[in-house]
PDB file of C-alpha atoms in Angstrom:
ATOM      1  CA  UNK X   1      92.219  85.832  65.179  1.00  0.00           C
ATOM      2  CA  UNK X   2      89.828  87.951  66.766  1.00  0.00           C
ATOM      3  CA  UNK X   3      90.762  87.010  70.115  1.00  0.00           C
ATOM      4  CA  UNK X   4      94.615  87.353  69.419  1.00  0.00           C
ATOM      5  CA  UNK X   5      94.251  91.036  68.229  1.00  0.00           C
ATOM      6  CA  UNK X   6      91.863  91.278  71.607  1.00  0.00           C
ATOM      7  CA  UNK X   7      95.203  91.096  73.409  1.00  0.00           C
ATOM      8  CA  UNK X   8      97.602  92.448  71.387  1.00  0.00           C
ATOM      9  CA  UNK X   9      95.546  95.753  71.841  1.00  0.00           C
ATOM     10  CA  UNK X  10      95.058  95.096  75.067  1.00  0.00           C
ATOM     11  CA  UNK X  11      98.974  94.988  75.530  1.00  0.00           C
ATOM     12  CA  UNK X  12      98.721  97.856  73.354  1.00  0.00           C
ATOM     13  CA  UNK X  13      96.648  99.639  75.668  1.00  0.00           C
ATOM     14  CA  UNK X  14      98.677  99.302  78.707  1.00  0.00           C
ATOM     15  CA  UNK X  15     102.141 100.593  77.233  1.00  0.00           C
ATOM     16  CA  UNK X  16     101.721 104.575  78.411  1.00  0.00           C
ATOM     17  CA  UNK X  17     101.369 102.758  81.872  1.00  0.00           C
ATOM     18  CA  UNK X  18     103.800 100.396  81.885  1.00  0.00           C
ATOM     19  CA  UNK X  19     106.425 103.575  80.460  1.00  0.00           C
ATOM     20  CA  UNK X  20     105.187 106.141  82.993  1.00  0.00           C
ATOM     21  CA  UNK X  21     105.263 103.981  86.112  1.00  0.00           C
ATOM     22  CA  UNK X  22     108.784 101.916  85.529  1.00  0.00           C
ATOM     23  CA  UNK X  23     110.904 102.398  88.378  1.00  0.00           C
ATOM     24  CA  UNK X  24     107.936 103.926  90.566  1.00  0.00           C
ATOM     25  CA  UNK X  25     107.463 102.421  94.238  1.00  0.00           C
ATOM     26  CA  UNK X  26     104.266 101.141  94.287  1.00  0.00           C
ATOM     27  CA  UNK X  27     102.459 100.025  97.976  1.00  0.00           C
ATOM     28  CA  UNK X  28      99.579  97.186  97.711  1.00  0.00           C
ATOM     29  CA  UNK X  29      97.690  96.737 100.982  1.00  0.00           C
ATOM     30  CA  UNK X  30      96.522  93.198 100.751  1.00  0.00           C
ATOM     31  CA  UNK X  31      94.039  92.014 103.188  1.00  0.00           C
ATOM     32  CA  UNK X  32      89.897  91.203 102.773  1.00  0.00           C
ATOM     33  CA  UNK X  33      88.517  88.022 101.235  1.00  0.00           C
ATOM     34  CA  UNK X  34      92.030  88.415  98.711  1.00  0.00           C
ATOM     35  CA  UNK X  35      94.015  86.661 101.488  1.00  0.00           C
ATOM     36  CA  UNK X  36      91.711  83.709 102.162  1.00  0.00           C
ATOM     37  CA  UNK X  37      90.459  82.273  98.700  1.00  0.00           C
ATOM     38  CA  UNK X  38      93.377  80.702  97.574  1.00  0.00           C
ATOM     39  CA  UNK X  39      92.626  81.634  93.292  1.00  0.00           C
ATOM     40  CA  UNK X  40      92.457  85.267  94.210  1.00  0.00           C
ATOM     41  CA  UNK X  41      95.166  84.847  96.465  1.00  0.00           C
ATOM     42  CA  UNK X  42      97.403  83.602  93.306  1.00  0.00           C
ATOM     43  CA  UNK X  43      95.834  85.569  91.070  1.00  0.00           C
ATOM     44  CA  UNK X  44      96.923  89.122  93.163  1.00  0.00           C
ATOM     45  CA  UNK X  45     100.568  87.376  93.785  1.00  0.00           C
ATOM     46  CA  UNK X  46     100.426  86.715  89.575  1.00  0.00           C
ATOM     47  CA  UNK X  47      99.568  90.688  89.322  1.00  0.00           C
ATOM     48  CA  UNK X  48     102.167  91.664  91.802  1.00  0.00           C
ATOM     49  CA  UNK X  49     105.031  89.661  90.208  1.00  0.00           C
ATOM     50  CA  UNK X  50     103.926  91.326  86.771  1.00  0.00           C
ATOM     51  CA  UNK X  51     104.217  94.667  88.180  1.00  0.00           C
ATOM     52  CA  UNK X  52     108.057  93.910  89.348  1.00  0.00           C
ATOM     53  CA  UNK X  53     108.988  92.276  85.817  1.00  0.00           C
ATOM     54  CA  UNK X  54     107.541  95.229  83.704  1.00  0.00           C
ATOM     55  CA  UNK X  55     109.835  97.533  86.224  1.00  0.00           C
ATOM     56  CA  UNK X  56     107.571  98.982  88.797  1.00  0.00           C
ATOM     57  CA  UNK X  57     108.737  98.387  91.871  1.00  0.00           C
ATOM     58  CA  UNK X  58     106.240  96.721  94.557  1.00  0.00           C
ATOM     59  CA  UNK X  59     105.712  96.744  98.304  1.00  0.00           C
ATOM     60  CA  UNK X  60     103.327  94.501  99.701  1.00  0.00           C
ATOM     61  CA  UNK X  61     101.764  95.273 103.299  1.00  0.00           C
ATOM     62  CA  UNK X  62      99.090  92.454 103.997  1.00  0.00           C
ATOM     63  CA  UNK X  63      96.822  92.234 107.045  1.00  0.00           C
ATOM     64  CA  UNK X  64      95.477  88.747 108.782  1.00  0.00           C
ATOM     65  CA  UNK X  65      92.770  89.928 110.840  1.00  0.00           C
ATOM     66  CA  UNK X  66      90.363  87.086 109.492  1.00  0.00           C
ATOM     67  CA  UNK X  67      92.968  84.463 109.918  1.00  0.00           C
ATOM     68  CA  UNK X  68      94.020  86.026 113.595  1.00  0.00           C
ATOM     69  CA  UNK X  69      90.355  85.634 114.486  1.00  0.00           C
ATOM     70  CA  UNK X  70      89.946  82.435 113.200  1.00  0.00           C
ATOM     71  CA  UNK X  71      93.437  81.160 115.571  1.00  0.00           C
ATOM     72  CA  UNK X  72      92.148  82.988 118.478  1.00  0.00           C
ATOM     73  CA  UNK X  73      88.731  81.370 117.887  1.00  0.00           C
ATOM     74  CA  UNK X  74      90.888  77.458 118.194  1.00  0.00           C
ATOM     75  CA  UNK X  75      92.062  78.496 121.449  1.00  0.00           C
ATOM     76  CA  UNK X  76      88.824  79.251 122.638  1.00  0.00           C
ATOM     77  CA  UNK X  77      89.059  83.261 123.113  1.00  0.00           C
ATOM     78  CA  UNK X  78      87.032  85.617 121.516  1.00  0.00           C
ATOM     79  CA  UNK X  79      87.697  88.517 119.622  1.00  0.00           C
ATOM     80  CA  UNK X  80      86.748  91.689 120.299  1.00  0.00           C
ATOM     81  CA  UNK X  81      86.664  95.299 118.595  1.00  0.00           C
ATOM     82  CA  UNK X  82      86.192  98.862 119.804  1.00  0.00           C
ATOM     83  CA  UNK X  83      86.334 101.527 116.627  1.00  0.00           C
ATOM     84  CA  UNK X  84      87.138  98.704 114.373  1.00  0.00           C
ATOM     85  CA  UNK X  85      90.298  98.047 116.290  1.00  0.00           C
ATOM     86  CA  UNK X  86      91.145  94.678 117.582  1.00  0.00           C
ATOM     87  CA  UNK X  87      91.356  94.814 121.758  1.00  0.00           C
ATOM     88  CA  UNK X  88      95.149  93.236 122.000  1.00  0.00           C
ATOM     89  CA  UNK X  89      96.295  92.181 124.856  1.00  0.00           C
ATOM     90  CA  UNK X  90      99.621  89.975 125.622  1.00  0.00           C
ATOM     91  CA  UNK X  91      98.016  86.547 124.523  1.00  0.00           C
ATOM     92  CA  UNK X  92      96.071  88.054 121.576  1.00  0.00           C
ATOM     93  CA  UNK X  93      99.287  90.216 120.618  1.00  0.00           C
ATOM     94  CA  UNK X  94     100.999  86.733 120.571  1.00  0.00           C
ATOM     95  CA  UNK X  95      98.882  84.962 118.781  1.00  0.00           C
ATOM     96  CA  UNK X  96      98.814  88.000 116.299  1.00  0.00           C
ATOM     97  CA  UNK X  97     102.280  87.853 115.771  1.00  0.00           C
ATOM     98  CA  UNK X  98     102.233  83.884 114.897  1.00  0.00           C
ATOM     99  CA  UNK X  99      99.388  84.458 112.467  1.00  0.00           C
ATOM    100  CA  UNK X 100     100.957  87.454 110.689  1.00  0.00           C
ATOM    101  CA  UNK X 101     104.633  85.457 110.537  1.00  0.00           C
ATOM    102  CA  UNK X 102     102.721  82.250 109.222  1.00  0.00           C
ATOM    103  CA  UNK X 103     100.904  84.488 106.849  1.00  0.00           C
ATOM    104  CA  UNK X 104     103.838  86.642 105.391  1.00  0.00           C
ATOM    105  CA  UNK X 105     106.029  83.430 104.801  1.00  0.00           C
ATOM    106  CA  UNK X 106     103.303  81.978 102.913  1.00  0.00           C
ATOM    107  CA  UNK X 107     103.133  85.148 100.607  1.00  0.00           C
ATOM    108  CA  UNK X 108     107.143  84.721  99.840  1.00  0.00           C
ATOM    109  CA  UNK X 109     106.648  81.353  99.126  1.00  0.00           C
ATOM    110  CA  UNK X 110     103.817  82.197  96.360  1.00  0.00           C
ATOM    111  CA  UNK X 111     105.862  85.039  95.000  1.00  0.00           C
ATOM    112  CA  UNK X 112     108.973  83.142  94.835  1.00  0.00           C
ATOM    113  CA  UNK X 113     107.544  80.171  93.301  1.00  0.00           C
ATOM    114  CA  UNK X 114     106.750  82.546  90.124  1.00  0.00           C
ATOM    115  CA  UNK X 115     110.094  83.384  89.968  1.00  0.00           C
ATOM    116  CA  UNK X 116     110.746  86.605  91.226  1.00  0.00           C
ATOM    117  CA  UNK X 117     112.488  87.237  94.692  1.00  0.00           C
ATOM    118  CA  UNK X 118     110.811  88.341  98.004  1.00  0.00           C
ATOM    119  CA  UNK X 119     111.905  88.765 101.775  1.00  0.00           C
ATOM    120  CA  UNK X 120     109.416  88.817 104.296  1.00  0.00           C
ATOM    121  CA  UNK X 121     109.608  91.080 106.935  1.00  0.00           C
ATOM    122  CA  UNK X 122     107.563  92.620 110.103  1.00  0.00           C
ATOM    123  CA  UNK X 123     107.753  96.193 111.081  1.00  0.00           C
ATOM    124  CA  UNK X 124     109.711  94.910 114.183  1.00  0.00           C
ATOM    125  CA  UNK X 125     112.383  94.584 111.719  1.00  0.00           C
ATOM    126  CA  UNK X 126     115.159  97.096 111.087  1.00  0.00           C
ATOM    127  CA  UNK X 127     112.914  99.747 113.160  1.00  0.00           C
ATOM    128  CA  UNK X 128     110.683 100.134 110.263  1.00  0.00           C
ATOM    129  CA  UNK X 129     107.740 100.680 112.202  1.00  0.00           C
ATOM    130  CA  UNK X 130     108.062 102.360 115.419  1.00  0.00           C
ATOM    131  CA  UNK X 131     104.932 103.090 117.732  1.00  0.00           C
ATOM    132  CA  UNK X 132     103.393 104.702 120.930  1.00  0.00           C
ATOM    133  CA  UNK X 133     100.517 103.444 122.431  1.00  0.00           C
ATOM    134  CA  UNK X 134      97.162 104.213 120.028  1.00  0.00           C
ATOM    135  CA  UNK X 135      93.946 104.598 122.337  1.00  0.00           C
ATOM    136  CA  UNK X 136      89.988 104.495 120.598  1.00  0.00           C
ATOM    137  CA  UNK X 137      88.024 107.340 121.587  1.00  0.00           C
ATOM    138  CA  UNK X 138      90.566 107.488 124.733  1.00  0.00           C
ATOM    139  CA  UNK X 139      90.077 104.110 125.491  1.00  0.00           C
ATOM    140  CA  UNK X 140      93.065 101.568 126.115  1.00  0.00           C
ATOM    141  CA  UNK X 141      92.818  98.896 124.335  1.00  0.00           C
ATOM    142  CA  UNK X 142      95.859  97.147 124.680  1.00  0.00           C
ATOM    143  CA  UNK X 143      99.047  96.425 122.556  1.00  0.00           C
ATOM    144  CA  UNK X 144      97.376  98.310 119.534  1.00  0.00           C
ATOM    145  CA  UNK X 145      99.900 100.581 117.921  1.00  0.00           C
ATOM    146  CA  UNK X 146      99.952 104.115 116.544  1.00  0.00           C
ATOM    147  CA  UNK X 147     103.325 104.507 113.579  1.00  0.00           C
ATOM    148  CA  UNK X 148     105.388 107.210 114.816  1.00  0.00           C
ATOM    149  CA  UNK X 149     108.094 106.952 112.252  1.00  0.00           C
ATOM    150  CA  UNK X 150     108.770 104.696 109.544  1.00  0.00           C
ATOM    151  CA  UNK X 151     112.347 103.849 108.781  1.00  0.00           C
ATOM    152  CA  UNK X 152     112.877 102.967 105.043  1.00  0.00           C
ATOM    153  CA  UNK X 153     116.589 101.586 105.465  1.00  0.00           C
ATOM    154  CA  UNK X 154     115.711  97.833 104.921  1.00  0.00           C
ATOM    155  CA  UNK X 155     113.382  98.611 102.469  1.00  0.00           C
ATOM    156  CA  UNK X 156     115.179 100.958  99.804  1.00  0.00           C
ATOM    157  CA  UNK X 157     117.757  97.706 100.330  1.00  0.00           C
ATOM    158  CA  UNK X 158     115.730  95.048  99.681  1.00  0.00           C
ATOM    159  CA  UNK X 159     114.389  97.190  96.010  1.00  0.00           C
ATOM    160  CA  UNK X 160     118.044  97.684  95.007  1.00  0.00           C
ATOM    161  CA  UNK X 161     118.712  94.362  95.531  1.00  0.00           C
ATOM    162  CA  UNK X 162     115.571  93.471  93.272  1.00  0.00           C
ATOM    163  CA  UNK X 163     113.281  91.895  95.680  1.00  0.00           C
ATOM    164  CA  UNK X 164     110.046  92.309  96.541  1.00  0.00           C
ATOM    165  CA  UNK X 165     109.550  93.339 100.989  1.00  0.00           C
ATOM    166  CA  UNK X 166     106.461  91.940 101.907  1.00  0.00           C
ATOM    167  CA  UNK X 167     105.667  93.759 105.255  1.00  0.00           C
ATOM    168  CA  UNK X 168     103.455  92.570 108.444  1.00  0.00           C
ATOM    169  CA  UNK X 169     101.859  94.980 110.310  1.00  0.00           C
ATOM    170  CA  UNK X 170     103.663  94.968 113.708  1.00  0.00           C
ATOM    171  CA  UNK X 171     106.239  97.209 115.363  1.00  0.00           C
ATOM    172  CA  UNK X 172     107.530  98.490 118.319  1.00  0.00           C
ATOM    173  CA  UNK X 173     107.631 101.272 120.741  1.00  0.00           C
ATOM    174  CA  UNK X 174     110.350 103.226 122.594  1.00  0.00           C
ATOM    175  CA  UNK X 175     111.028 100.520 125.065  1.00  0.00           C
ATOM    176  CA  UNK X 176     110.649  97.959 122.419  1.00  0.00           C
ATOM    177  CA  UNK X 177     107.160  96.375 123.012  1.00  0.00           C
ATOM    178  CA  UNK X 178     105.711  94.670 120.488  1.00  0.00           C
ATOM    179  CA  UNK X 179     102.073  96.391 119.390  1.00  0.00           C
ATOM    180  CA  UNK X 180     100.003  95.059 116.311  1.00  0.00           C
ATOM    181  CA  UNK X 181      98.995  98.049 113.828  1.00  0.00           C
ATOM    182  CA  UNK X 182      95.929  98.439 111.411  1.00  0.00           C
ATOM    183  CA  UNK X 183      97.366  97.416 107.875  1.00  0.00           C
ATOM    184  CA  UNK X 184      96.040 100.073 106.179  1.00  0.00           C
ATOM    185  CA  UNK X 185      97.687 102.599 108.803  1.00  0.00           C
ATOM    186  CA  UNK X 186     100.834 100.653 108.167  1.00  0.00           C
ATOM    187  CA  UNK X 187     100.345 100.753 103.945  1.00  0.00           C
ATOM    188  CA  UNK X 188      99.778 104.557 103.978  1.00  0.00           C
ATOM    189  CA  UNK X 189     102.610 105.268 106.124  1.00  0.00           C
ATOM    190  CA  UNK X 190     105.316 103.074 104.649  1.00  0.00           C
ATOM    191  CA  UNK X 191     103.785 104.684 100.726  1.00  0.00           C
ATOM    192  CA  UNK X 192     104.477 108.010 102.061  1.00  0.00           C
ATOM    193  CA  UNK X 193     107.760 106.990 104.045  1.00  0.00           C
ATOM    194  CA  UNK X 194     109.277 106.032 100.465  1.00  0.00           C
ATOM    195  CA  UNK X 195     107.600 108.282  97.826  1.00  0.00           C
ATOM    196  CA  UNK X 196     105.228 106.194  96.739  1.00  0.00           C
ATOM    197  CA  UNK X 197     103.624 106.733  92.869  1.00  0.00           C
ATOM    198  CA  UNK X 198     100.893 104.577  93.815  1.00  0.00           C
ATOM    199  CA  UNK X 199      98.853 103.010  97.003  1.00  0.00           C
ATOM    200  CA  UNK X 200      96.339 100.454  95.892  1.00  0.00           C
ATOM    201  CA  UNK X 201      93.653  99.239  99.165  1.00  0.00           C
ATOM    202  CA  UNK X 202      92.274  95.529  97.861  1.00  0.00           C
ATOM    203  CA  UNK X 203      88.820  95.845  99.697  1.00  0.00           C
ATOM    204  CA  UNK X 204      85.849  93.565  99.973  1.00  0.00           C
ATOM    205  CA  UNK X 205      83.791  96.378  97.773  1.00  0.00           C
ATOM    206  CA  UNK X 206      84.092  98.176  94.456  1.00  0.00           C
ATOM    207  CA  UNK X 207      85.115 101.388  95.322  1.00  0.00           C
ATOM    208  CA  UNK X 208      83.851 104.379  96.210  1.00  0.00           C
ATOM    209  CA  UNK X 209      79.985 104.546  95.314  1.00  0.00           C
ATOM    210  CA  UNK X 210      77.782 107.690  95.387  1.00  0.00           C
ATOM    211  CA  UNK X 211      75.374 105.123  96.172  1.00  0.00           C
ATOM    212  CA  UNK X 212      76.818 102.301  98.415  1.00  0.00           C
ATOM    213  CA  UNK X 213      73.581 100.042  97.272  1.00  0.00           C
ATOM    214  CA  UNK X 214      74.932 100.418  93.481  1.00  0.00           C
ATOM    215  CA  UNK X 215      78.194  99.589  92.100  1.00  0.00           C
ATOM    216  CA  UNK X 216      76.681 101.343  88.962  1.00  0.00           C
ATOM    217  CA  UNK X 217      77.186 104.480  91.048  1.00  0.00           C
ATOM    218  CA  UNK X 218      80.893 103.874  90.815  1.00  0.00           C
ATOM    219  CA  UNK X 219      83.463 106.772  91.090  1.00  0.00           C
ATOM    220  CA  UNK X 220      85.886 106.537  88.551  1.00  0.00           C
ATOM    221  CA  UNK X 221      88.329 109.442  89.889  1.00  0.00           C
ATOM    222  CA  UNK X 222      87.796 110.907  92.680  1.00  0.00           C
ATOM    223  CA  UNK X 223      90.115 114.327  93.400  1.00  0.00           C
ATOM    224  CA  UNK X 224      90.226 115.405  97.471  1.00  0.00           C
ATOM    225  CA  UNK X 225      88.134 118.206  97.071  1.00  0.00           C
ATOM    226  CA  UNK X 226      85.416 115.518  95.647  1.00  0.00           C
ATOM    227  CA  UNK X 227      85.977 113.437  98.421  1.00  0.00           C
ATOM    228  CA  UNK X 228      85.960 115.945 101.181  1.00  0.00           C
ATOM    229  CA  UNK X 229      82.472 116.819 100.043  1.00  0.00           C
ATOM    230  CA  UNK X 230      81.273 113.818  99.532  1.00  0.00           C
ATOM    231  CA  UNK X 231      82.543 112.926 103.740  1.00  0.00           C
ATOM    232  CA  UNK X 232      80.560 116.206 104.530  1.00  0.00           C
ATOM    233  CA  UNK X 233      77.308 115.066 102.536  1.00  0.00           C
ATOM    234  CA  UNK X 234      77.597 111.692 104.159  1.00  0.00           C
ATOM    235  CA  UNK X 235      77.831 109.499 100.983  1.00  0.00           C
ATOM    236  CA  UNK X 236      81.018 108.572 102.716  1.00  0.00           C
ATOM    237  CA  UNK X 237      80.992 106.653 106.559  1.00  0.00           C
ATOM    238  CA  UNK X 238      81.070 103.976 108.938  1.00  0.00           C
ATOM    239  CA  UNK X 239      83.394 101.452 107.922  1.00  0.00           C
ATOM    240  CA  UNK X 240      84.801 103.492 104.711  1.00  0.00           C
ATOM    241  CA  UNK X 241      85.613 106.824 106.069  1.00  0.00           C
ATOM    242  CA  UNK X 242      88.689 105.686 107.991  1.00  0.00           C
ATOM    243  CA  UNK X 243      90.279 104.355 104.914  1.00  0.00           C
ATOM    244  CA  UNK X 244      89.277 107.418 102.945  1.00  0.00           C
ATOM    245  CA  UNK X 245      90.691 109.703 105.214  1.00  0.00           C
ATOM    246  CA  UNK X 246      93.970 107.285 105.301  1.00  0.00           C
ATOM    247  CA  UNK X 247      93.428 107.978 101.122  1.00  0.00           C
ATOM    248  CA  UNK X 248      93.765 111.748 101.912  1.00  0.00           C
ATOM    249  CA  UNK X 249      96.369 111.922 104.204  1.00  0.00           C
ATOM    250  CA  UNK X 250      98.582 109.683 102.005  1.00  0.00           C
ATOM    251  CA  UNK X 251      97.662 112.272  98.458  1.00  0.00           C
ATOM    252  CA  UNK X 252      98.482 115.070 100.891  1.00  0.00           C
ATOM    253  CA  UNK X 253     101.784 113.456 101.983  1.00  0.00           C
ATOM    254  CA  UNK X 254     102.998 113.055  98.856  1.00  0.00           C
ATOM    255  CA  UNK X 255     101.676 109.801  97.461  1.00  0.00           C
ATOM    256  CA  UNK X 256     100.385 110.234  93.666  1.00  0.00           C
ATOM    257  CA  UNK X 257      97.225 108.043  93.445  1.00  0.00           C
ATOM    258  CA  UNK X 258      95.748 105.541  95.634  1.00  0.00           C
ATOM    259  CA  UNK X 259      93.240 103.819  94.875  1.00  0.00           C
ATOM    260  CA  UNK X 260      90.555 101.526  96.225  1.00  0.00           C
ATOM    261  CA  UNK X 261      90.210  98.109  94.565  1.00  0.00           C
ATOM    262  CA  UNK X 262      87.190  94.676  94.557  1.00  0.00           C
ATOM    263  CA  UNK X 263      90.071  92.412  96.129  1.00  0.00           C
ATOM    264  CA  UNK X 264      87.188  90.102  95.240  1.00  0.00           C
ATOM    265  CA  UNK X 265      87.858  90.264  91.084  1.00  0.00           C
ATOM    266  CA  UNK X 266      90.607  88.685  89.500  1.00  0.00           C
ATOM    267  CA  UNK X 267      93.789  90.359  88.301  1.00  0.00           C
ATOM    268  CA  UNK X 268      92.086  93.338  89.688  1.00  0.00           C
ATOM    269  CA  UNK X 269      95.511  95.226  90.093  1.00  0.00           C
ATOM    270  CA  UNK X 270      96.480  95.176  85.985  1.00  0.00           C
ATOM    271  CA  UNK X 271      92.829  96.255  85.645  1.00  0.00           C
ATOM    272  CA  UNK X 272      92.939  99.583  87.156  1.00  0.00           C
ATOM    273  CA  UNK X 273      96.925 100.126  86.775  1.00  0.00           C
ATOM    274  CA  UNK X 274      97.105  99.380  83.165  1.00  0.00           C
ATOM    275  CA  UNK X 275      93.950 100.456  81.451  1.00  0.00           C
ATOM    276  CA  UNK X 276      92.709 104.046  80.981  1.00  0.00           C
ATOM    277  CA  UNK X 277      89.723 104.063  83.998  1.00  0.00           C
ATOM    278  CA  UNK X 278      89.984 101.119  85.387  1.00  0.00           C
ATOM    279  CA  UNK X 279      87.990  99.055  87.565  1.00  0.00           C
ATOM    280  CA  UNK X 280      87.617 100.539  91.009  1.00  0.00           C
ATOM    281  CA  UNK X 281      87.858 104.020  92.493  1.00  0.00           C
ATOM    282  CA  UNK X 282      91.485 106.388  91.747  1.00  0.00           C
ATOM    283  CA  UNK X 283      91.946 109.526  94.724  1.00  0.00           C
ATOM    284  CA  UNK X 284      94.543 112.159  93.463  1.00  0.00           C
ATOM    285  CA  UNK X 285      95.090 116.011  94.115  1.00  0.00           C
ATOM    286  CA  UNK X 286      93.795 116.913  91.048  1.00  0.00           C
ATOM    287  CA  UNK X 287      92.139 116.049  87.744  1.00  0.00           C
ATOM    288  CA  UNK X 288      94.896 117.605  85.927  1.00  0.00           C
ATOM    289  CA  UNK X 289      97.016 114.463  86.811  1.00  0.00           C
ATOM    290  CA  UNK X 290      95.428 112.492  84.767  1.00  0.00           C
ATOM    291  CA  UNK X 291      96.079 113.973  81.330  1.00  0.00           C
ATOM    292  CA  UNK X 292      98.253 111.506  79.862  1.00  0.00           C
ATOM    293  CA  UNK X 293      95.212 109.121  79.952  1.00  0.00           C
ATOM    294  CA  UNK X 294      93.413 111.431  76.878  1.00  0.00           C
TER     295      UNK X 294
END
């Protein structure tokens, strides 16, 4: 008995959520060790398909980067990274573009076998992504593109029609070159493109720590003010600051929350979108914006 009234209030607990976010775009960047171990693969594709049947409405853009390195590794090239951007040139951008495709088909596939309908598509489709040239430190480094626009046509489609778009990161420039993009640059500008409620980053780490060597140091809520000082004071760099700034840019663009999730955990997504502080680290405006939570 104890463990039935465990999750009724647990059910209980996530009704304000479930009300306030129905019919809210929501954008989840999939990519990390969530794309390669196959139970937390299901177990975010379970969370995902939850979020569409209690009436959010979901957007998945996933990465591949492990699984592109591990191809380009079988046909004996190596992989290699300037600003923790992935030198592309023609062969890689192919092989890129095979990895992503196999990858996105196999995310429809899990999503449809749990009932609820998906299309998978690449930025290269409908002009959703369109790109110039994007240079590290003003260094070429090959097909590697920076989003100029983002065209939502396909997309505010495919979420009238009830599905679920599961977007690749790759698009194409003026003259219609292919260029492979950074997932999270592609997330944060497709959330913002369509008015995004919520942007949630599955990472390989807790959250945002005030001390990276202790998840105990966990940051609940973290408003941009907080996180601008926290980038000054150096609590925030190397490999995190780029997606913290992408964090910023998207709040200051219009997106509600975003928030920075342990890929790693199961069912991580309900966690921090249906209980009151959830599991990993939240980055709004303001504090203000989370009074219905008291």
């Amino acid at each position: 008995m104890e463990e039935v009234m465990f999750k009724a209030q647990t059910l209980i607990e996530a009704l304000p959520y479930i009300r306030e976010f129905s019919n809210k775009k929501v954008v989840v960047k999939y990519g990390g060790s969530a794309m390669i171990d196959k139970e937390l693969q299901l177990s975010v594709i379970k969370d995902v398909a939850l979020l569409k049947l209690v009436g959010m409405q979901p957007i998945i853009v996933h990465g591949g980067g492990k699984e592109i390195s591990k191809w380009m590794g079988k046909v004996g090239k190596e992989s290699e990274f300037v600003e923790g951007l992935r030198v592309t040139d023609e062969e890689t951008m192919e092989i890129a573009e095979m990895v992503l495709g196999k990858v996105n088909k196999g995310l429809v596939q899990m999503v449809e076998k749990l009932g609820v309908k998906a299309v998978g598509l690449s930025g290269k489709d409908g002009g959703i992504l369109k790109v110039e040239k994007k240079l590290a430190n003003g260094q070429d480094i090959g097909y590697v593109g920076n989003i100029t626009s983002v065209n939502t046509e396909l997309i505010d489609t495919l979420i009238a029609n009830d599905f679920i778009p599961i977007i690749a990161p790759v698009g194409l420039d003026k003259d219609y070159q292919t260029y492979n993009i950074n997932a999270d640059d592609a997330a944060c500008a497709v959330a913002t493109a369509i008015g995004a409620e919520k942007l949630a980053f599955l990472t390989d780490i807790e959250g945002v720590c005030t001390n990276p060597e202790d998840k105990n140091t966990l940051i609940s809520v973290l408003t941009l003010d907080e996180a601008d000082k926290l980038i000054e004071n150096g609590v925030i760099g190397g490999g995190m600051l780029p997606k913290i700034k992408n964090c910023i840019d998207a709040v200051n663009n219009g997106v509600s929350r975003v928030h920075i999730l342990d890929g790693r955990k199961n069912h991580c997504l309900l966690l921090e979108f249906f209980t009151k502080r959830g599991i990993g680290t939240a980055i709004l405006k303001h504090e203000g914006m989370l009074e219905h939570e008291s």
